[in-house]
Tab-separated table of C-alpha atoms in Angstrom:
chain	number	residue	atom	x	y	z
A	1195	UNK	CA	16.045	-39.128	3.480
A	1196	UNK	CA	16.682	-35.693	3.498
A	1197	UNK	CA	20.144	-34.452	3.763
A	1198	UNK	CA	21.042	-30.342	3.022
A	1199	UNK	CA	24.814	-31.062	2.591
A	1200	UNK	CA	23.656	-33.624	-0.231
A	1201	UNK	CA	22.404	-30.540	-1.932
A	1202	UNK	CA	25.006	-27.984	-1.599
A	1203	UNK	CA	27.473	-30.823	-2.470
A	1204	UNK	CA	25.257	-31.065	-5.641
A	1205	UNK	CA	24.897	-27.203	-5.985
A	1206	UNK	CA	28.459	-26.899	-5.915
A	1207	UNK	CA	30.029	-29.965	-8.082
A	1208	UNK	CA	27.012	-27.618	-11.097
A	1209	UNK	CA	28.852	-24.014	-10.526
A	1210	UNK	CA	32.684	-26.173	-10.399
A	1211	UNK	CA	31.976	-28.120	-13.586
A	1212	UNK	CA	33.797	-30.903	-12.035
A	1213	UNK	CA	34.197	-33.273	-9.494
A	1214	UNK	CA	37.702	-32.115	-8.826
A	1215	UNK	CA	37.280	-28.324	-8.371
A	1216	UNK	CA	33.889	-29.500	-5.945
A	1217	UNK	CA	36.404	-31.779	-3.420
A	1218	UNK	CA	38.838	-29.070	-2.959
A	1219	UNK	CA	36.338	-26.475	-2.459
A	1220	UNK	CA	33.772	-28.508	0.374
A	1221	UNK	CA	37.045	-29.577	1.425
A	1222	UNK	CA	35.863	-33.670	0.789
A	1223	UNK	CA	37.250	-36.653	-0.955
A	1224	UNK	CA	36.432	-37.212	-4.530
A	1225	UNK	CA	35.186	-40.369	-3.921
A	1226	UNK	CA	33.354	-38.306	-1.020
A	1227	UNK	CA	31.104	-35.590	-3.775
A	1228	UNK	CA	30.245	-38.283	-5.288
A	1229	UNK	CA	29.232	-40.680	-2.817
A	1230	UNK	CA	26.783	-37.288	-1.605
A	1231	UNK	CA	25.371	-37.347	-5.788
A	1232	UNK	CA	24.313	-40.805	-5.654
A	1233	UNK	CA	22.440	-40.534	-2.180
A	1234	UNK	CA	20.492	-37.957	-2.942
A	1235	UNK	CA	19.731	-39.587	-6.201
A	1236	UNK	CA	18.546	-42.175	-4.265
A	1237	UNK	CA	16.745	-40.191	-2.055
A	1238	UNK	CA	15.058	-38.531	-5.022
A	1239	UNK	CA	14.267	-41.752	-7.556
A	1240	UNK	CA	15.758	-40.038	-9.981
A	1241	UNK	CA	19.025	-39.752	-11.779
A	1242	UNK	CA	20.201	-35.790	-11.598
A	1243	UNK	CA	23.529	-36.274	-13.783
A	1244	UNK	CA	24.198	-37.686	-17.724
A	1245	UNK	CA	28.226	-39.166	-16.853
A	1246	UNK	CA	30.549	-38.692	-20.553
A	1247	UNK	CA	33.579	-40.283	-18.698
A	1248	UNK	CA	35.444	-37.169	-16.524
A	1249	UNK	CA	32.533	-34.654	-17.623
A	1250	UNK	CA	28.985	-34.368	-17.039
A	1251	UNK	CA	26.050	-33.159	-18.025
A	1252	UNK	CA	22.225	-32.354	-16.293
A	1253	UNK	CA	19.211	-34.188	-16.942
A	1254	UNK	CA	16.018	-32.616	-16.771
A	1255	UNK	CA	15.228	-33.473	-12.784
A	1256	UNK	CA	19.155	-32.280	-12.545
A	1257	UNK	CA	18.406	-28.787	-13.120
A	1258	UNK	CA	15.216	-28.115	-11.432
A	1259	UNK	CA	16.918	-29.860	-8.358
A	1260	UNK	CA	20.308	-27.311	-9.089
A	1261	UNK	CA	17.184	-24.648	-9.072
A	1262	UNK	CA	15.560	-25.642	-6.137
A	1263	UNK	CA	18.872	-26.192	-3.812
A	1264	UNK	CA	19.233	-22.640	-4.701
A	1265	UNK	CA	16.042	-21.898	-3.295
A	1266	UNK	CA	16.415	-23.818	-0.057
A	1267	UNK	CA	19.520	-22.666	0.663
A	1268	UNK	CA	18.819	-18.641	-0.629
A	1269	UNK	CA	15.298	-19.183	2.007
A	1270	UNK	CA	17.071	-20.808	4.970
A	1271	UNK	CA	19.390	-17.588	5.387
A	1272	UNK	CA	17.091	-15.270	5.107
A	1273	UNK	CA	15.121	-17.363	7.950
A	1274	UNK	CA	17.803	-17.603	9.714
A	1275	UNK	CA	18.702	-14.055	9.219
A	1276	UNK	CA	15.596	-13.010	10.725
A	1277	UNK	CA	15.877	-14.388	14.081
A	1278	UNK	CA	18.320	-11.394	14.381
A	1279	UNK	CA	15.230	-8.458	15.936
A	1280	UNK	CA	18.525	-6.442	15.934
A	1281	UNK	CA	19.134	-6.695	12.674
A	1282	UNK	CA	18.702	-3.627	10.353
A	1283	UNK	CA	19.392	-4.765	6.560
A	1284	UNK	CA	17.610	-8.748	7.236
A	1285	UNK	CA	14.384	-10.565	7.553
A	1286	UNK	CA	10.753	-9.667	6.718
A	1287	UNK	CA	9.192	-6.643	7.184
A	1288	UNK	CA	5.231	-7.615	7.208
A	1289	UNK	CA	3.512	-4.082	6.715
A	1290	UNK	CA	-0.677	-3.098	6.164
A	1291	UNK	CA	-1.699	0.597	5.489
A	1292	UNK	CA	-4.566	2.306	3.829
A	1293	UNK	CA	-3.434	3.342	0.072
A	1294	UNK	CA	-2.937	7.113	1.191
A	1295	UNK	CA	0.429	6.187	3.344
A	1296	UNK	CA	0.772	2.919	1.485
A	1297	UNK	CA	1.234	4.750	-2.587
A	1298	UNK	CA	4.115	6.590	-1.338
A	1299	UNK	CA	5.549	4.511	1.737
A	1300	UNK	CA	5.792	0.888	-0.301
A	1301	UNK	CA	7.769	2.009	-3.550
A	1302	UNK	CA	10.471	3.375	-0.688
A	1303	UNK	CA	10.413	0.143	1.605
A	1304	UNK	CA	10.990	-0.748	-2.503
A	1305	UNK	CA	13.992	1.638	-2.721
A	1306	UNK	CA	15.404	-0.129	0.445
A	1307	UNK	CA	15.096	-3.673	-0.329
A	1308	UNK	CA	17.412	-2.747	-3.548
A	1309	UNK	CA	19.833	-1.667	-1.752
A	1310	UNK	CA	20.203	-4.142	0.769
A	1311	UNK	CA	19.022	-8.075	-0.074
A	1312	UNK	CA	18.453	-9.401	2.852
A	1313	UNK	CA	15.166	-7.912	3.010
A	1314	UNK	CA	11.952	-9.026	2.323
A	1315	UNK	CA	8.646	-7.094	1.773
A	1316	UNK	CA	5.348	-7.920	2.257
A	1317	UNK	CA	2.937	-5.496	2.366
A	1318	UNK	CA	-0.896	-5.496	1.974
A	1319	UNK	CA	-3.274	-2.562	0.729
A	1320	UNK	CA	-6.213	-2.719	2.999
A	1321	UNK	CA	-8.692	-0.013	5.053
A	1322	UNK	CA	-7.568	0.923	9.441
A	1323	UNK	CA	-10.217	-2.239	10.267
A	1324	UNK	CA	-9.293	-4.837	8.315
A	1325	UNK	CA	-5.080	-4.219	9.135
A	1326	UNK	CA	-6.192	-3.720	13.495
A	1327	UNK	CA	-7.425	-7.515	12.597
A	1328	UNK	CA	-4.358	-8.622	10.630
A	1329	UNK	CA	-2.504	-7.207	13.722
A	1330	UNK	CA	-4.330	-9.215	16.513
A	1331	UNK	CA	-4.254	-12.138	13.885
A	1332	UNK	CA	-0.104	-12.065	13.476
A	1333	UNK	CA	-0.708	-11.439	9.741
A	1334	UNK	CA	1.349	-7.999	9.755
A	1335	UNK	CA	4.338	-7.038	12.870
A	1336	UNK	CA	3.548	-3.587	12.283
A	1337	UNK	CA	-0.158	-2.168	10.357
A	1338	UNK	CA	0.080	1.909	10.211
A	1339	UNK	CA	-4.279	3.055	10.221
A	1340	UNK	CA	-5.492	6.697	10.424
A	1341	UNK	CA	-7.921	7.046	13.252
A	1342	UNK	CA	-6.188	5.740	17.353
A	1343	UNK	CA	-7.203	1.849	18.160
A	1344	UNK	CA	-8.228	1.246	22.121
A	1345	UNK	CA	-7.243	-2.700	22.087
A	1346	UNK	CA	-6.532	-5.065	25.595
A	1347	UNK	CA	-3.906	-6.729	22.482
A	1348	UNK	CA	-2.386	-3.185	20.672
A	1349	UNK	CA	-0.191	-0.766	21.751
A	1350	UNK	CA	-0.749	2.090	18.608
A	1351	UNK	CA	0.896	5.263	18.666
A	1352	UNK	CA	1.290	8.744	16.795
A	1353	UNK	CA	3.380	8.203	14.079
A	1354	UNK	CA	2.693	11.176	11.447
A	1355	UNK	CA	0.909	13.434	9.663
A	1356	UNK	CA	0.314	14.382	6.313
A	1357	UNK	CA	-1.641	17.851	5.296
A	1358	UNK	CA	-5.326	17.181	3.889
A	1359	UNK	CA	-4.819	18.867	0.230
A	1360	UNK	CA	-8.555	20.612	-1.552
A	1361	UNK	CA	-8.621	19.154	-4.899
A	1362	UNK	CA	-10.438	20.094	-7.440
A	1363	UNK	CA	-10.542	19.797	-11.307
A	1364	UNK	CA	-7.668	22.334	-12.459
A	1365	UNK	CA	-10.003	24.585	-14.644
A	1366	UNK	CA	-11.981	25.332	-11.460
A	1367	UNK	CA	-11.980	28.973	-10.930
A	1368	UNK	CA	-14.192	29.066	-7.429
A	1369	UNK	CA	-12.819	30.061	-3.785
A	1370	UNK	CA	-16.428	30.185	-2.451
A	1371	UNK	CA	-18.017	27.214	-0.426
A	1372	UNK	CA	-20.566	27.831	-2.144
A	1373	UNK	CA	-19.413	27.412	-5.707
A	1374	UNK	CA	-17.179	23.700	-3.818
A	1375	UNK	CA	-21.226	22.696	-3.438
A	1376	UNK	CA	-21.803	23.691	-6.924
A	1377	UNK	CA	-19.400	21.477	-8.052
A	1378	UNK	CA	-20.591	18.428	-5.573
A	1379	UNK	CA	-18.511	16.209	-4.056
A	1380	UNK	CA	-16.981	12.507	-4.604
A	1381	UNK	CA	-16.543	10.639	-1.982
A	1382	UNK	CA	-13.341	7.859	-1.051
A	1383	UNK	CA	-13.415	5.354	2.562
A	1384	UNK	CA	-11.891	8.059	4.573
A	1385	UNK	CA	-13.593	11.685	2.622
A	1386	UNK	CA	-16.466	12.404	4.062
A	1387	UNK	CA	-13.849	12.341	7.434
A	1388	UNK	CA	-11.422	13.829	6.069
A	1389	UNK	CA	-12.995	16.693	3.862
A	1390	UNK	CA	-16.004	18.010	6.788
A	1391	UNK	CA	-12.741	18.368	9.194
A	1392	UNK	CA	-10.857	21.082	6.302
A	1393	UNK	CA	-14.176	22.410	4.968
A	1394	UNK	CA	-15.081	23.183	8.694
A	1395	UNK	CA	-11.990	24.281	9.883
A	1396	UNK	CA	-11.858	27.045	6.960
A	1397	UNK	CA	-15.458	27.812	6.667
A	1398	UNK	CA	-16.710	28.232	9.651
A	1399	UNK	CA	-19.672	30.721	9.580
A	1400	UNK	CA	-20.911	28.598	6.505
A	1401	UNK	CA	-20.269	24.773	6.933
A	1402	UNK	CA	-22.667	22.958	8.312
A	1403	UNK	CA	-21.991	18.725	7.449
A	1404	UNK	CA	-20.784	17.338	4.611
A	1405	UNK	CA	-25.077	16.203	3.670
A	1406	UNK	CA	-24.792	19.987	2.014
A	1407	UNK	CA	-22.798	18.102	-1.434
A	1408	UNK	CA	-24.618	16.876	-3.883
A	1409	UNK	CA	-22.312	13.396	-3.690
A	1410	UNK	CA	-21.078	12.884	-7.444
A	1411	UNK	CA	-19.571	9.330	-6.495
A	1412	UNK	CA	-18.046	7.301	-4.768
A	1413	UNK	CA	-14.424	4.836	-4.589
A	1414	UNK	CA	-13.148	2.208	-2.149
A	1415	UNK	CA	-9.568	2.672	-4.442
A	1416	UNK	CA	-8.653	5.568	-2.895
A	1417	UNK	CA	-5.598	6.569	-5.865
A	1418	UNK	CA	-8.373	6.513	-8.234
A	1419	UNK	CA	-10.219	10.260	-7.028
A	1420	UNK	CA	-7.971	11.664	-7.839
A	1421	UNK	CA	-9.678	10.361	-11.713
A	1422	UNK	CA	-12.867	11.388	-11.286
A	1423	UNK	CA	-11.572	15.006	-9.993
A	1424	UNK	CA	-9.862	15.117	-12.914
A	1425	UNK	CA	-12.618	14.333	-15.530
A	1426	UNK	CA	-14.061	17.940	-13.530
A	1427	UNK	CA	-16.968	15.806	-11.922
A	1428	UNK	CA	-16.329	16.981	-8.724
A	1429	UNK	CA	-14.050	18.152	-5.955
A	1430	UNK	CA	-12.113	15.658	-3.127
A	1431	UNK	CA	-10.409	15.659	0.087
A	1432	UNK	CA	-7.182	13.420	0.469
A	1433	UNK	CA	-3.510	13.508	2.051
A	1434	UNK	CA	-0.878	14.904	0.138
A	1435	UNK	CA	0.577	12.089	-0.276
A	1436	UNK	CA	-1.776	10.644	-2.820
A	1437	UNK	CA	-2.455	14.656	-4.535
A	1438	UNK	CA	1.933	14.247	-5.282
A	1439	UNK	CA	1.976	10.148	-6.510
A	1440	UNK	CA	-1.232	10.944	-8.400
A	1441	UNK	CA	-1.171	10.206	-12.060
A	1442	UNK	CA	-3.712	13.275	-12.265
A	1443	UNK	CA	-1.395	15.912	-11.610
A	1444	UNK	CA	-1.876	17.692	-13.850
A	1445	UNK	CA	-5.265	17.720	-14.270
A	1446	UNK	CA	-6.731	18.885	-10.305
A	1447	UNK	CA	-4.340	21.550	-8.400
A	1448	UNK	CA	-5.086	22.203	-4.838
A	1449	UNK	CA	-7.376	25.466	-4.259
A	1450	UNK	CA	-5.595	27.073	-1.262
A	1451	UNK	CA	-6.911	27.176	2.342
A	1452	UNK	CA	-5.768	29.887	5.337
A	1453	UNK	CA	-6.278	26.309	7.709
A	1454	UNK	CA	-4.425	23.225	7.244
A	1455	UNK	CA	-5.873	19.568	8.761
A	1456	UNK	CA	-3.596	16.793	8.966
A	1457	UNK	CA	-4.148	12.647	7.850
A	1458	UNK	CA	-2.502	11.384	10.850
A	1459	UNK	CA	-1.078	7.859	10.565
A	1460	UNK	CA	-0.917	5.623	13.780
A	1461	UNK	CA	1.173	2.354	14.207
A	1462	UNK	CA	-0.308	-0.179	15.513
A	1463	UNK	CA	0.974	-3.423	16.808
A	1464	UNK	CA	0.598	-6.353	19.498
A	1465	UNK	CA	1.738	-5.927	22.605
A	1466	UNK	CA	2.866	-8.834	23.154
A	1467	UNK	CA	5.699	-9.430	20.503
A	1468	UNK	CA	8.595	-6.850	20.071
A	1469	UNK	CA	8.587	-5.171	16.676
A	1470	UNK	CA	12.623	-5.731	14.882
A	1471	UNK	CA	14.506	-2.427	14.256
A	1472	UNK	CA	14.581	-3.202	11.132
A	1473	UNK	CA	10.988	-1.225	10.620
A	1474	UNK	CA	12.370	1.284	13.019
A	1475	UNK	CA	14.573	2.017	10.337
A	1476	UNK	CA	11.930	2.187	7.684
A	1477	UNK	CA	9.468	4.329	8.746
A	1478	UNK	CA	12.161	6.659	10.433
A	1479	UNK	CA	13.448	6.745	7.798
A	1480	UNK	CA	10.208	7.941	4.797
A	1481	UNK	CA	9.446	9.933	7.530
A	1482	UNK	CA	12.555	12.179	7.691
A	1483	UNK	CA	12.817	11.877	4.347
A	1484	UNK	CA	9.365	13.580	3.986
A	1485	UNK	CA	9.806	16.180	5.756
A	1486	UNK	CA	13.033	17.034	4.385
A	1487	UNK	CA	9.964	16.999	1.401
A	1488	UNK	CA	8.397	19.538	3.157
A	1489	UNK	CA	11.110	21.891	5.137
A	1490	UNK	CA	14.218	20.932	3.934
A	1491	UNK	CA	15.016	19.564	6.882
A	1492	UNK	CA	14.428	16.939	9.588
A	1493	UNK	CA	15.272	17.665	12.612
A	1494	UNK	CA	13.451	20.625	14.216
A	1495	UNK	CA	10.367	20.647	12.136
A	1496	UNK	CA	7.376	21.570	12.927
A	1497	UNK	CA	5.933	18.416	16.175
A	1498	UNK	CA	4.573	15.958	13.541
């Protein structure tokens, strides 16, 4: 039958290269080490060592058993630490978000993972309704969505807001709504809602609805929408997170507007589950970083 201690003994033997040193490290007898190896070979029904007197070499099965044993104990440690909801530096993070925030949040979390190897990250990019479904099904512990949701099995709260940016081709010289109508609009999943809110606030006397604008195209991937703008095909309205992470920043520009509007980001979790503290630290750390980038400090900044 499976015995993890046999794998532990075998791994130590491979790493020390000596039955004697293995016995000393594990506080066993040398015959005990040999017995563990033989029992593991019997369990796997394969020879793991080619013995040459006191020396040995690994067979192909031995190399594979060693690699498997390392993965086994690594996953065991990760699982054990993940059970501690109070731990800040260990455990799995299962998050879903739209691309607008994930383009910057996911690299930030990966940076935290590099600092704290005990963290593991499972991050999904999806539309808000898909994220809600995944949280309800238990596939994500936490979701970030752009519209609040009401559901008896979910908790939803405002987390962060990012300014909306009106992005136009870099050589666009216009400033009026009429001139924007002339180049047309590039749409994406949240594009109409974001553009409508920003244009209504800044052109209250002229703006009626987004139907005023000629549609120049659509993409379901917000990270790609600025490619179309960079090619001079129209304008769009995106979160500043998207603009700041875009490879087309030099080919587009943000049109200065008097009134700010924001993309609101909401956290959604299951009411029946307590989200581990590591999520709180990751989300607060990212939000504080964004506030420092925008205002030079985090505390005391305008309400977000």
